[in-house]
């Protein structure tokens, strides 16, 4: 069972990305997605859902909050959200963090956030101010744990040093861009910091903006808001990775998406990859990763293809 280091949170192997709520999935579809996802998660684990203040300008959080209230699911679900930049001049200043947290609590219809991220680093605000504001939220019981997203190795190290030296609530997790097509930025710097400091990693764009689903290929036009981003991976490396995914998926009778997510979930320091679908059918392609077990030679095949 995946647990977030430094916490008592036992979460699902897959973290469902709430960025689609109110964007590519309307509210009824979002409810259906959440119902299907939580049904698939073993009762020994907490379904993990990721949102952010800036997703749909709060609509993602609001839909998640209404679903939890209607289904009576708040106590079962682990909720992560983020203090986002938006149009703020100093997004991680103490006043902005306090205001963002209060908005998110209202949107989510809850009295606490399980995991609260700094969505993007803010070079305009002293780290000590940001980290003290996060610590105050933890001490007030409004946030259980804090985390970082989109930090460089140097800034993450600096933040962790300040938290340790000043006795502030530490970052327990990092949310970076990391997948089979994007390995270097995480593995060549951030991974060492995460491992050394005992954090957990929760990668976003786990399916490379949809490319690893296998539906984006040269010469094909796909009706999707992610099509432009996914098309950037079309090429020799992309072909190698998709072929390896197809080979492993065929051996298990599952989807390439599930294999890509399981590979990522099995990486050192990774707790749960974040992925989403805009329909229950798309989600169904992801869920087999919850039960999938890859052999060492299958992981090696994927490692070589993605180098």
PDB file of C-alpha atoms in Angstrom:
ATOM      1  CA  UNK A   1       0.000   0.000   0.000  1.00  0.00           C
ATOM      2  CA  UNK A   2       1.495   3.371  -0.972  1.00  0.00           C
ATOM      3  CA  UNK A   3       2.012   5.746   1.908  1.00  0.00           C
ATOM      4  CA  UNK A   4       3.156   9.347   1.760  1.00  0.00           C
ATOM      5  CA  UNK A   5       6.448   9.592   3.690  1.00  0.00           C
ATOM      6  CA  UNK A   6       6.287  11.569   6.891  1.00  0.00           C
ATOM      7  CA  UNK A   7       2.505  11.236   7.106  1.00  0.00           C
ATOM      8  CA  UNK A   8      -0.150   8.735   8.108  1.00  0.00           C
ATOM      9  CA  UNK A   9      -1.764   8.945   4.658  1.00  0.00           C
ATOM     10  CA  UNK A  10      -2.278   5.561   2.962  1.00  0.00           C
ATOM     11  CA  UNK A  11      -3.260   6.572  -0.548  1.00  0.00           C
ATOM     12  CA  UNK A  12      -4.220   4.898  -3.808  1.00  0.00           C
ATOM     13  CA  UNK A  13      -1.549   3.843  -6.320  1.00  0.00           C
ATOM     14  CA  UNK A  14      -3.116   6.298  -8.747  1.00  0.00           C
ATOM     15  CA  UNK A  15      -3.908   9.918  -7.926  1.00  0.00           C
ATOM     16  CA  UNK A  16      -6.850  11.151  -9.978  1.00  0.00           C
ATOM     17  CA  UNK A  17      -6.221  14.547 -11.551  1.00  0.00           C
ATOM     18  CA  UNK A  18      -9.092  16.936 -10.978  1.00  0.00           C
ATOM     19  CA  UNK A  19      -7.913  19.370 -13.643  1.00  0.00           C
ATOM     20  CA  UNK A  20     -10.625  17.976 -15.948  1.00  0.00           C
ATOM     21  CA  UNK A  21     -13.489  18.837 -13.586  1.00  0.00           C
ATOM     22  CA  UNK A  22     -15.457  21.669 -15.152  1.00  0.00           C
ATOM     23  CA  UNK A  23     -13.064  21.827 -18.116  1.00  0.00           C
ATOM     24  CA  UNK A  24     -13.235  18.774 -20.374  1.00  0.00           C
ATOM     25  CA  UNK A  25     -15.655  16.982 -18.024  1.00  0.00           C
ATOM     26  CA  UNK A  26     -18.895  18.682 -16.997  1.00  0.00           C
ATOM     27  CA  UNK A  27     -20.238  18.240 -13.479  1.00  0.00           C
ATOM     28  CA  UNK A  28     -22.323  15.078 -14.069  1.00  0.00           C
ATOM     29  CA  UNK A  29     -19.383  13.474 -15.884  1.00  0.00           C
ATOM     30  CA  UNK A  30     -17.026  14.541 -13.104  1.00  0.00           C
ATOM     31  CA  UNK A  31     -19.301  12.910 -10.539  1.00  0.00           C
ATOM     32  CA  UNK A  32     -19.323   9.718 -12.620  1.00  0.00           C
ATOM     33  CA  UNK A  33     -15.528   9.779 -12.877  1.00  0.00           C
ATOM     34  CA  UNK A  34     -15.137  10.193  -9.127  1.00  0.00           C
ATOM     35  CA  UNK A  35     -17.667   7.426  -8.455  1.00  0.00           C
ATOM     36  CA  UNK A  36     -15.830   5.035 -10.761  1.00  0.00           C
ATOM     37  CA  UNK A  37     -12.409   5.931  -9.398  1.00  0.00           C
ATOM     38  CA  UNK A  38     -13.332   5.552  -5.745  1.00  0.00           C
ATOM     39  CA  UNK A  39     -15.124   2.263  -6.439  1.00  0.00           C
ATOM     40  CA  UNK A  40     -11.912   0.893  -7.944  1.00  0.00           C
ATOM     41  CA  UNK A  41      -9.645   1.813  -5.021  1.00  0.00           C
ATOM     42  CA  UNK A  42      -9.242  -0.919  -2.382  1.00  0.00           C
ATOM     43  CA  UNK A  43     -10.954  -0.196   0.918  1.00  0.00           C
ATOM     44  CA  UNK A  44      -7.569  -0.306   2.679  1.00  0.00           C
ATOM     45  CA  UNK A  45      -6.445   2.768   0.728  1.00  0.00           C
ATOM     46  CA  UNK A  46      -7.746   6.315   0.483  1.00  0.00           C
ATOM     47  CA  UNK A  47      -8.744   7.458  -3.008  1.00  0.00           C
ATOM     48  CA  UNK A  48      -6.322  10.280  -3.810  1.00  0.00           C
ATOM     49  CA  UNK A  49      -7.633  13.289  -5.771  1.00  0.00           C
ATOM     50  CA  UNK A  50      -5.547  16.256  -6.894  1.00  0.00           C
ATOM     51  CA  UNK A  51      -6.898  19.729  -7.628  1.00  0.00           C
ATOM     52  CA  UNK A  52      -5.696  23.324  -7.583  1.00  0.00           C
ATOM     53  CA  UNK A  53      -7.050  26.781  -6.904  1.00  0.00           C
ATOM     54  CA  UNK A  54      -6.456  27.777 -10.531  1.00  0.00           C
ATOM     55  CA  UNK A  55      -8.182  24.806 -12.203  1.00  0.00           C
ATOM     56  CA  UNK A  56     -11.256  26.370 -13.739  1.00  0.00           C
ATOM     57  CA  UNK A  57     -10.750  29.360 -11.434  1.00  0.00           C
ATOM     58  CA  UNK A  58     -11.973  27.275  -8.510  1.00  0.00           C
ATOM     59  CA  UNK A  59     -14.562  25.215 -10.400  1.00  0.00           C
ATOM     60  CA  UNK A  60     -12.566  21.986 -10.092  1.00  0.00           C
ATOM     61  CA  UNK A  61     -12.479  22.345  -6.309  1.00  0.00           C
ATOM     62  CA  UNK A  62     -16.153  23.276  -6.191  1.00  0.00           C
ATOM     63  CA  UNK A  63     -17.205  20.198  -8.171  1.00  0.00           C
ATOM     64  CA  UNK A  64     -15.052  17.962  -5.987  1.00  0.00           C
ATOM     65  CA  UNK A  65     -16.511  19.609  -2.889  1.00  0.00           C
ATOM     66  CA  UNK A  66     -20.091  19.110  -4.055  1.00  0.00           C
ATOM     67  CA  UNK A  67     -19.381  15.476  -4.920  1.00  0.00           C
ATOM     68  CA  UNK A  68     -17.853  14.772  -1.502  1.00  0.00           C
ATOM     69  CA  UNK A  69     -20.778  16.461   0.245  1.00  0.00           C
ATOM     70  CA  UNK A  70     -23.444  14.623  -1.767  1.00  0.00           C
ATOM     71  CA  UNK A  71     -21.739  11.242  -1.470  1.00  0.00           C
ATOM     72  CA  UNK A  72     -20.582  11.669   2.137  1.00  0.00           C
ATOM     73  CA  UNK A  73     -17.045  10.830   1.018  1.00  0.00           C
ATOM     74  CA  UNK A  74     -14.896  13.510   2.662  1.00  0.00           C
ATOM     75  CA  UNK A  75     -13.571  11.198   5.368  1.00  0.00           C
ATOM     76  CA  UNK A  76     -12.550   8.541   2.849  1.00  0.00           C
ATOM     77  CA  UNK A  77     -10.870  10.709   0.199  1.00  0.00           C
ATOM     78  CA  UNK A  78      -7.386  12.231   0.460  1.00  0.00           C
ATOM     79  CA  UNK A  79      -7.653  15.717  -1.012  1.00  0.00           C
ATOM     80  CA  UNK A  80      -4.709  17.607  -2.443  1.00  0.00           C
ATOM     81  CA  UNK A  81      -4.941  21.135  -3.783  1.00  0.00           C
ATOM     82  CA  UNK A  82      -2.635  24.043  -4.432  1.00  0.00           C
ATOM     83  CA  UNK A  83      -2.055  27.739  -3.825  1.00  0.00           C
ATOM     84  CA  UNK A  84      -1.773  28.872  -7.444  1.00  0.00           C
ATOM     85  CA  UNK A  85      -0.283  31.997  -9.035  1.00  0.00           C
ATOM     86  CA  UNK A  86      -3.176  33.206 -11.183  1.00  0.00           C
ATOM     87  CA  UNK A  87      -2.852  36.979 -11.598  1.00  0.00           C
ATOM     88  CA  UNK A  88      -1.286  37.524  -8.183  1.00  0.00           C
ATOM     89  CA  UNK A  89       1.718  39.800  -7.907  1.00  0.00           C
ATOM     90  CA  UNK A  90       3.226  37.785  -5.051  1.00  0.00           C
ATOM     91  CA  UNK A  91       1.388  34.439  -5.124  1.00  0.00           C
ATOM     92  CA  UNK A  92       3.203  32.824  -2.180  1.00  0.00           C
ATOM     93  CA  UNK A  93       3.178  35.813   0.128  1.00  0.00           C
ATOM     94  CA  UNK A  94       1.634  35.169   3.526  1.00  0.00           C
ATOM     95  CA  UNK A  95      -1.604  37.116   2.818  1.00  0.00           C
ATOM     96  CA  UNK A  96      -2.093  35.386  -0.536  1.00  0.00           C
ATOM     97  CA  UNK A  97      -1.511  31.917   0.938  1.00  0.00           C
ATOM     98  CA  UNK A  98      -3.997  32.556   3.750  1.00  0.00           C
ATOM     99  CA  UNK A  99      -6.619  33.874   1.297  1.00  0.00           C
ATOM    100  CA  UNK A 100      -6.039  31.004  -1.143  1.00  0.00           C
ATOM    101  CA  UNK A 101      -6.421  28.394   1.577  1.00  0.00           C
ATOM    102  CA  UNK A 102      -9.685  29.905   2.791  1.00  0.00           C
ATOM    103  CA  UNK A 103     -11.077  29.935  -0.765  1.00  0.00           C
ATOM    104  CA  UNK A 104     -10.100  26.322  -1.271  1.00  0.00           C
ATOM    105  CA  UNK A 105     -11.652  25.258   2.029  1.00  0.00           C
ATOM    106  CA  UNK A 106     -14.921  26.933   1.013  1.00  0.00           C
ATOM    107  CA  UNK A 107     -14.827  25.452  -2.483  1.00  0.00           C
ATOM    108  CA  UNK A 108     -14.143  21.976  -1.135  1.00  0.00           C
ATOM    109  CA  UNK A 109     -16.754  22.295   1.630  1.00  0.00           C
ATOM    110  CA  UNK A 110     -14.276  20.980   4.180  1.00  0.00           C
ATOM    111  CA  UNK A 111     -12.478  22.164   7.293  1.00  0.00           C
ATOM    112  CA  UNK A 112      -9.086  20.809   6.272  1.00  0.00           C
ATOM    113  CA  UNK A 113      -6.933  20.056   3.242  1.00  0.00           C
ATOM    114  CA  UNK A 114      -4.913  16.844   3.430  1.00  0.00           C
ATOM    115  CA  UNK A 115      -2.025  17.944   1.202  1.00  0.00           C
ATOM    116  CA  UNK A 116      -1.517  21.613   0.285  1.00  0.00           C
ATOM    117  CA  UNK A 117       1.010  22.579  -2.379  1.00  0.00           C
ATOM    118  CA  UNK A 118       2.872  25.651  -3.398  1.00  0.00           C
ATOM    119  CA  UNK A 119       1.815  25.285  -7.035  1.00  0.00           C
ATOM    120  CA  UNK A 120       4.774  27.163  -8.494  1.00  0.00           C
ATOM    121  CA  UNK A 121       7.837  28.651  -6.872  1.00  0.00           C
ATOM    122  CA  UNK A 122       7.579  32.393  -6.223  1.00  0.00           C
ATOM    123  CA  UNK A 123      10.910  34.193  -6.482  1.00  0.00           C
ATOM    124  CA  UNK A 124       9.273  37.499  -5.484  1.00  0.00           C
ATOM    125  CA  UNK A 125       8.514  36.327  -1.940  1.00  0.00           C
ATOM    126  CA  UNK A 126      11.125  35.300   0.647  1.00  0.00           C
ATOM    127  CA  UNK A 127      10.983  31.546   1.192  1.00  0.00           C
ATOM    128  CA  UNK A 128      10.827  32.044   4.940  1.00  0.00           C
ATOM    129  CA  UNK A 129       7.608  34.047   4.591  1.00  0.00           C
ATOM    130  CA  UNK A 130       6.025  31.371   2.406  1.00  0.00           C
ATOM    131  CA  UNK A 131       7.053  28.500   4.639  1.00  0.00           C
ATOM    132  CA  UNK A 132       5.956  30.256   7.816  1.00  0.00           C
ATOM    133  CA  UNK A 133       2.526  30.895   6.298  1.00  0.00           C
ATOM    134  CA  UNK A 134       2.190  27.218   5.384  1.00  0.00           C
ATOM    135  CA  UNK A 135       3.266  26.240   8.892  1.00  0.00           C
ATOM    136  CA  UNK A 136       0.586  28.485  10.389  1.00  0.00           C
ATOM    137  CA  UNK A 137      -2.072  26.676   8.334  1.00  0.00           C
ATOM    138  CA  UNK A 138      -0.849  23.325   9.645  1.00  0.00           C
ATOM    139  CA  UNK A 139      -0.790  24.543  13.239  1.00  0.00           C
ATOM    140  CA  UNK A 140      -4.324  25.900  12.810  1.00  0.00           C
ATOM    141  CA  UNK A 141      -5.536  22.481  11.615  1.00  0.00           C
ATOM    142  CA  UNK A 142      -6.612  23.825   8.235  1.00  0.00           C
ATOM    143  CA  UNK A 143      -3.927  21.851   6.393  1.00  0.00           C
ATOM    144  CA  UNK A 144      -2.536  18.462   7.412  1.00  0.00           C
ATOM    145  CA  UNK A 145       0.625  18.452   5.315  1.00  0.00           C
ATOM    146  CA  UNK A 146       2.387  20.797   2.898  1.00  0.00           C
ATOM    147  CA  UNK A 147       4.204  20.099  -0.348  1.00  0.00           C
ATOM    148  CA  UNK A 148       5.994  21.711  -3.283  1.00  0.00           C
ATOM    149  CA  UNK A 149       5.272  21.661  -6.999  1.00  0.00           C
ATOM    150  CA  UNK A 150       7.489  22.886  -9.834  1.00  0.00           C
ATOM    151  CA  UNK A 151      10.514  23.655  -7.651  1.00  0.00           C
ATOM    152  CA  UNK A 152      14.118  23.416  -8.795  1.00  0.00           C
ATOM    153  CA  UNK A 153      16.503  21.166  -6.839  1.00  0.00           C
ATOM    154  CA  UNK A 154      18.236  24.207  -5.425  1.00  0.00           C
ATOM    155  CA  UNK A 155      15.081  25.950  -4.241  1.00  0.00           C
ATOM    156  CA  UNK A 156      13.623  22.731  -2.858  1.00  0.00           C
ATOM    157  CA  UNK A 157      16.800  22.132  -0.859  1.00  0.00           C
ATOM    158  CA  UNK A 158      16.771  25.703   0.424  1.00  0.00           C
ATOM    159  CA  UNK A 159      13.138  25.418   1.486  1.00  0.00           C
ATOM    160  CA  UNK A 160      13.701  22.123   3.283  1.00  0.00           C
ATOM    161  CA  UNK A 161      16.731  23.579   5.090  1.00  0.00           C
ATOM    162  CA  UNK A 162      14.694  26.545   6.325  1.00  0.00           C
ATOM    163  CA  UNK A 163      11.872  24.292   7.503  1.00  0.00           C
ATOM    164  CA  UNK A 164      14.309  22.026   9.351  1.00  0.00           C
ATOM    165  CA  UNK A 165      16.327  24.828  10.936  1.00  0.00           C
ATOM    166  CA  UNK A 166      13.296  26.841  12.036  1.00  0.00           C
ATOM    167  CA  UNK A 167      11.113  23.943  13.117  1.00  0.00           C
ATOM    168  CA  UNK A 168       8.475  24.632  10.457  1.00  0.00           C
ATOM    169  CA  UNK A 169       6.115  22.052   8.987  1.00  0.00           C
ATOM    170  CA  UNK A 170       8.187  20.334   6.280  1.00  0.00           C
ATOM    171  CA  UNK A 171       7.350  19.689   2.699  1.00  0.00           C
ATOM    172  CA  UNK A 172       6.507  15.975   2.548  1.00  0.00           C
ATOM    173  CA  UNK A 173       6.036  15.667  -1.197  1.00  0.00           C
ATOM    174  CA  UNK A 174       7.043  17.045  -4.565  1.00  0.00           C
ATOM    175  CA  UNK A 175       4.876  17.259  -7.675  1.00  0.00           C
ATOM    176  CA  UNK A 176       7.141  17.402 -10.750  1.00  0.00           C
ATOM    177  CA  UNK A 177       6.741  16.852 -14.491  1.00  0.00           C
ATOM    178  CA  UNK A 178       7.873  13.239 -14.903  1.00  0.00           C
ATOM    179  CA  UNK A 179       6.956  10.369 -17.222  1.00  0.00           C
ATOM    180  CA  UNK A 180       8.456   7.909 -19.726  1.00  0.00           C
ATOM    181  CA  UNK A 181       9.035  10.733 -22.212  1.00  0.00           C
ATOM    182  CA  UNK A 182      10.289  13.276 -19.674  1.00  0.00           C
ATOM    183  CA  UNK A 183      12.847  11.722 -17.342  1.00  0.00           C
ATOM    184  CA  UNK A 184      15.934  13.926 -17.217  1.00  0.00           C
ATOM    185  CA  UNK A 185      14.546  16.964 -15.376  1.00  0.00           C
ATOM    186  CA  UNK A 186      13.507  14.815 -12.437  1.00  0.00           C
ATOM    187  CA  UNK A 187      16.088  12.043 -12.455  1.00  0.00           C
ATOM    188  CA  UNK A 188      19.131  14.308 -12.951  1.00  0.00           C
ATOM    189  CA  UNK A 189      18.588  16.488  -9.890  1.00  0.00           C
ATOM    190  CA  UNK A 190      15.263  16.492  -8.119  1.00  0.00           C
ATOM    191  CA  UNK A 191      15.208  12.768  -7.447  1.00  0.00           C
ATOM    192  CA  UNK A 192      18.372  12.940  -5.344  1.00  0.00           C
ATOM    193  CA  UNK A 193      16.946  15.718  -3.174  1.00  0.00           C
ATOM    194  CA  UNK A 194      13.678  13.851  -2.724  1.00  0.00           C
ATOM    195  CA  UNK A 195      15.449  10.612  -1.817  1.00  0.00           C
ATOM    196  CA  UNK A 196      17.934  12.274   0.523  1.00  0.00           C
ATOM    197  CA  UNK A 197      15.234  14.203   2.378  1.00  0.00           C
ATOM    198  CA  UNK A 198      12.643  11.426   2.478  1.00  0.00           C
ATOM    199  CA  UNK A 199       9.915  13.070   0.404  1.00  0.00           C
ATOM    200  CA  UNK A 200       7.364  11.342  -1.800  1.00  0.00           C
ATOM    201  CA  UNK A 201       6.945  12.149  -5.479  1.00  0.00           C
ATOM    202  CA  UNK A 202       3.571  12.620  -7.173  1.00  0.00           C
ATOM    203  CA  UNK A 203       4.292  13.217 -10.863  1.00  0.00           C
ATOM    204  CA  UNK A 204       1.959  15.167 -13.132  1.00  0.00           C
ATOM    205  CA  UNK A 205       1.580  14.707 -16.911  1.00  0.00           C
ATOM    206  CA  UNK A 206       2.161  11.038 -16.122  1.00  0.00           C
ATOM    207  CA  UNK A 207       0.920  10.060 -19.575  1.00  0.00           C
ATOM    208  CA  UNK A 208       2.936  12.769 -21.355  1.00  0.00           C
ATOM    209  CA  UNK A 209      -0.129  14.928 -22.050  1.00  0.00           C
ATOM    210  CA  UNK A 210      -1.913  11.868 -23.389  1.00  0.00           C
ATOM    211  CA  UNK A 211       0.829  10.736 -25.781  1.00  0.00           C
ATOM    212  CA  UNK A 212       1.439   7.498 -23.869  1.00  0.00           C
ATOM    213  CA  UNK A 213      -2.157   6.413 -24.456  1.00  0.00           C
ATOM    214  CA  UNK A 214      -0.974   5.586 -27.980  1.00  0.00           C
ATOM    215  CA  UNK A 215      -3.629   7.555 -29.810  1.00  0.00           C
ATOM    216  CA  UNK A 216      -1.330  10.370 -30.953  1.00  0.00           C
ATOM    217  CA  UNK A 217       0.695   9.274 -33.973  1.00  0.00           C
ATOM    218  CA  UNK A 218       2.258  10.930 -36.991  1.00  0.00           C
ATOM    219  CA  UNK A 219      -0.311  11.946 -39.567  1.00  0.00           C
ATOM    220  CA  UNK A 220      -3.299  11.413 -37.275  1.00  0.00           C
ATOM    221  CA  UNK A 221      -5.602  14.182 -36.068  1.00  0.00           C
ATOM    222  CA  UNK A 222      -7.117  13.763 -32.619  1.00  0.00           C
ATOM    223  CA  UNK A 223      -9.882  15.977 -31.225  1.00  0.00           C
ATOM    224  CA  UNK A 224      -8.432  16.759 -27.824  1.00  0.00           C
ATOM    225  CA  UNK A 225      -7.283  19.904 -26.002  1.00  0.00           C
ATOM    226  CA  UNK A 226      -4.051  18.044 -25.272  1.00  0.00           C
ATOM    227  CA  UNK A 227      -3.351  17.136 -28.917  1.00  0.00           C
ATOM    228  CA  UNK A 228      -0.828  19.915 -29.523  1.00  0.00           C
ATOM    229  CA  UNK A 229       1.196  19.082 -26.419  1.00  0.00           C
ATOM    230  CA  UNK A 230       1.102  15.357 -27.092  1.00  0.00           C
ATOM    231  CA  UNK A 231       2.174  15.782 -30.717  1.00  0.00           C
ATOM    232  CA  UNK A 232       5.530  17.144 -29.549  1.00  0.00           C
ATOM    233  CA  UNK A 233       6.503  13.595 -28.572  1.00  0.00           C
ATOM    234  CA  UNK A 234       5.845  12.070 -31.992  1.00  0.00           C
ATOM    235  CA  UNK A 235       9.126  10.790 -33.392  1.00  0.00           C
ATOM    236  CA  UNK A 236      11.756   8.067 -33.066  1.00  0.00           C
ATOM    237  CA  UNK A 237      11.862   8.006 -29.264  1.00  0.00           C
ATOM    238  CA  UNK A 238       8.087   8.201 -29.050  1.00  0.00           C
ATOM    239  CA  UNK A 239       7.776   5.255 -31.432  1.00  0.00           C
ATOM    240  CA  UNK A 240      10.199   3.204 -29.334  1.00  0.00           C
ATOM    241  CA  UNK A 241       8.342   3.909 -26.127  1.00  0.00           C
ATOM    242  CA  UNK A 242       4.916   3.179 -27.610  1.00  0.00           C
ATOM    243  CA  UNK A 243       6.179  -0.095 -29.092  1.00  0.00           C
ATOM    244  CA  UNK A 244       7.567  -1.151 -25.697  1.00  0.00           C
ATOM    245  CA  UNK A 245       4.309  -0.201 -23.993  1.00  0.00           C
ATOM    246  CA  UNK A 246       2.306  -2.190 -26.526  1.00  0.00           C
ATOM    247  CA  UNK A 247       4.542  -5.225 -26.063  1.00  0.00           C
ATOM    248  CA  UNK A 248       4.210  -5.219 -22.280  1.00  0.00           C
ATOM    249  CA  UNK A 249       0.492  -4.421 -22.413  1.00  0.00           C
ATOM    250  CA  UNK A 250      -0.113  -7.358 -24.764  1.00  0.00           C
ATOM    251  CA  UNK A 251       1.666  -9.707 -22.369  1.00  0.00           C
ATOM    252  CA  UNK A 252      -0.676  -8.648 -19.574  1.00  0.00           C
ATOM    253  CA  UNK A 253      -3.830  -8.168 -21.609  1.00  0.00           C
ATOM    254  CA  UNK A 254      -4.095  -4.567 -20.511  1.00  0.00           C
ATOM    255  CA  UNK A 255      -3.665  -1.026 -21.865  1.00  0.00           C
ATOM    256  CA  UNK A 256      -0.507   0.882 -22.647  1.00  0.00           C
ATOM    257  CA  UNK A 257      -1.764   3.645 -20.365  1.00  0.00           C
ATOM    258  CA  UNK A 258      -1.912   1.265 -17.414  1.00  0.00           C
ATOM    259  CA  UNK A 259       1.603   0.016 -18.142  1.00  0.00           C
ATOM    260  CA  UNK A 260       2.990   3.567 -18.380  1.00  0.00           C
ATOM    261  CA  UNK A 261       1.406   4.484 -15.052  1.00  0.00           C
ATOM    262  CA  UNK A 262       2.614   1.315 -13.334  1.00  0.00           C
ATOM    263  CA  UNK A 263       6.171   1.904 -14.606  1.00  0.00           C
ATOM    264  CA  UNK A 264       6.029   5.369 -13.085  1.00  0.00           C
ATOM    265  CA  UNK A 265       4.467   4.201  -9.827  1.00  0.00           C
ATOM    266  CA  UNK A 266       7.307   1.676  -9.477  1.00  0.00           C
ATOM    267  CA  UNK A 267      10.059   4.275  -9.863  1.00  0.00           C
ATOM    268  CA  UNK A 268      12.204   5.037  -6.798  1.00  0.00           C
ATOM    269  CA  UNK A 269      10.665   7.830  -4.647  1.00  0.00           C
ATOM    270  CA  UNK A 270       7.319   7.836  -6.528  1.00  0.00           C
ATOM    271  CA  UNK A 271       4.226   7.381  -4.353  1.00  0.00           C
ATOM    272  CA  UNK A 272       1.486   7.742  -6.969  1.00  0.00           C
ATOM    273  CA  UNK A 273       1.382   9.198 -10.484  1.00  0.00           C
ATOM    274  CA  UNK A 274      -1.328  11.737 -11.254  1.00  0.00           C
ATOM    275  CA  UNK A 275      -3.509  11.097 -14.306  1.00  0.00           C
ATOM    276  CA  UNK A 276      -6.988  12.003 -15.454  1.00  0.00           C
ATOM    277  CA  UNK A 277      -9.600  11.139 -18.038  1.00  0.00           C
ATOM    278  CA  UNK A 278     -12.442  13.197 -19.408  1.00  0.00           C
ATOM    279  CA  UNK A 279     -14.786  10.209 -19.693  1.00  0.00           C
ATOM    280  CA  UNK A 280     -15.453   7.034 -17.769  1.00  0.00           C
ATOM    281  CA  UNK A 281     -14.186   5.115 -20.825  1.00  0.00           C
ATOM    282  CA  UNK A 282     -10.847   6.936 -20.693  1.00  0.00           C
ATOM    283  CA  UNK A 283     -10.615   6.336 -16.958  1.00  0.00           C
ATOM    284  CA  UNK A 284     -11.250   2.633 -17.529  1.00  0.00           C
ATOM    285  CA  UNK A 285      -7.989   2.467 -19.518  1.00  0.00           C
ATOM    286  CA  UNK A 286      -6.050   3.782 -16.495  1.00  0.00           C
ATOM    287  CA  UNK A 287      -7.539   1.753 -13.667  1.00  0.00           C
ATOM    288  CA  UNK A 288      -5.876  -1.591 -14.473  1.00  0.00           C
ATOM    289  CA  UNK A 289      -2.629  -0.083 -13.190  1.00  0.00           C
ATOM    290  CA  UNK A 290      -3.998  -0.535  -9.673  1.00  0.00           C
ATOM    291  CA  UNK A 291      -3.603  -4.326  -9.947  1.00  0.00           C
ATOM    292  CA  UNK A 292      -0.830  -4.529 -12.524  1.00  0.00           C
ATOM    293  CA  UNK A 293       2.557  -5.968 -11.556  1.00  0.00           C
ATOM    294  CA  UNK A 294       5.484  -5.627 -13.946  1.00  0.00           C
ATOM    295  CA  UNK A 295       8.397  -8.036 -14.131  1.00  0.00           C
ATOM    296  CA  UNK A 296      11.952  -6.732 -13.894  1.00  0.00           C
ATOM    297  CA  UNK A 297      12.632  -7.437 -17.562  1.00  0.00           C
ATOM    298  CA  UNK A 298       9.507  -5.488 -18.530  1.00  0.00           C
ATOM    299  CA  UNK A 299      10.622  -2.484 -16.529  1.00  0.00           C
ATOM    300  CA  UNK A 300      14.076  -2.784 -18.102  1.00  0.00           C
ATOM    301  CA  UNK A 301      12.518  -2.809 -21.573  1.00  0.00           C
ATOM    302  CA  UNK A 302      10.654   0.411 -20.810  1.00  0.00           C
ATOM    303  CA  UNK A 303      13.751   1.962 -19.247  1.00  0.00           C
ATOM    304  CA  UNK A 304      15.828   1.319 -22.374  1.00  0.00           C
ATOM    305  CA  UNK A 305      13.119   2.515 -24.761  1.00  0.00           C
ATOM    306  CA  UNK A 306      12.748   5.799 -22.895  1.00  0.00           C
ATOM    307  CA  UNK A 307      16.445   6.656 -22.591  1.00  0.00           C
TER     308      UNK A 307
END
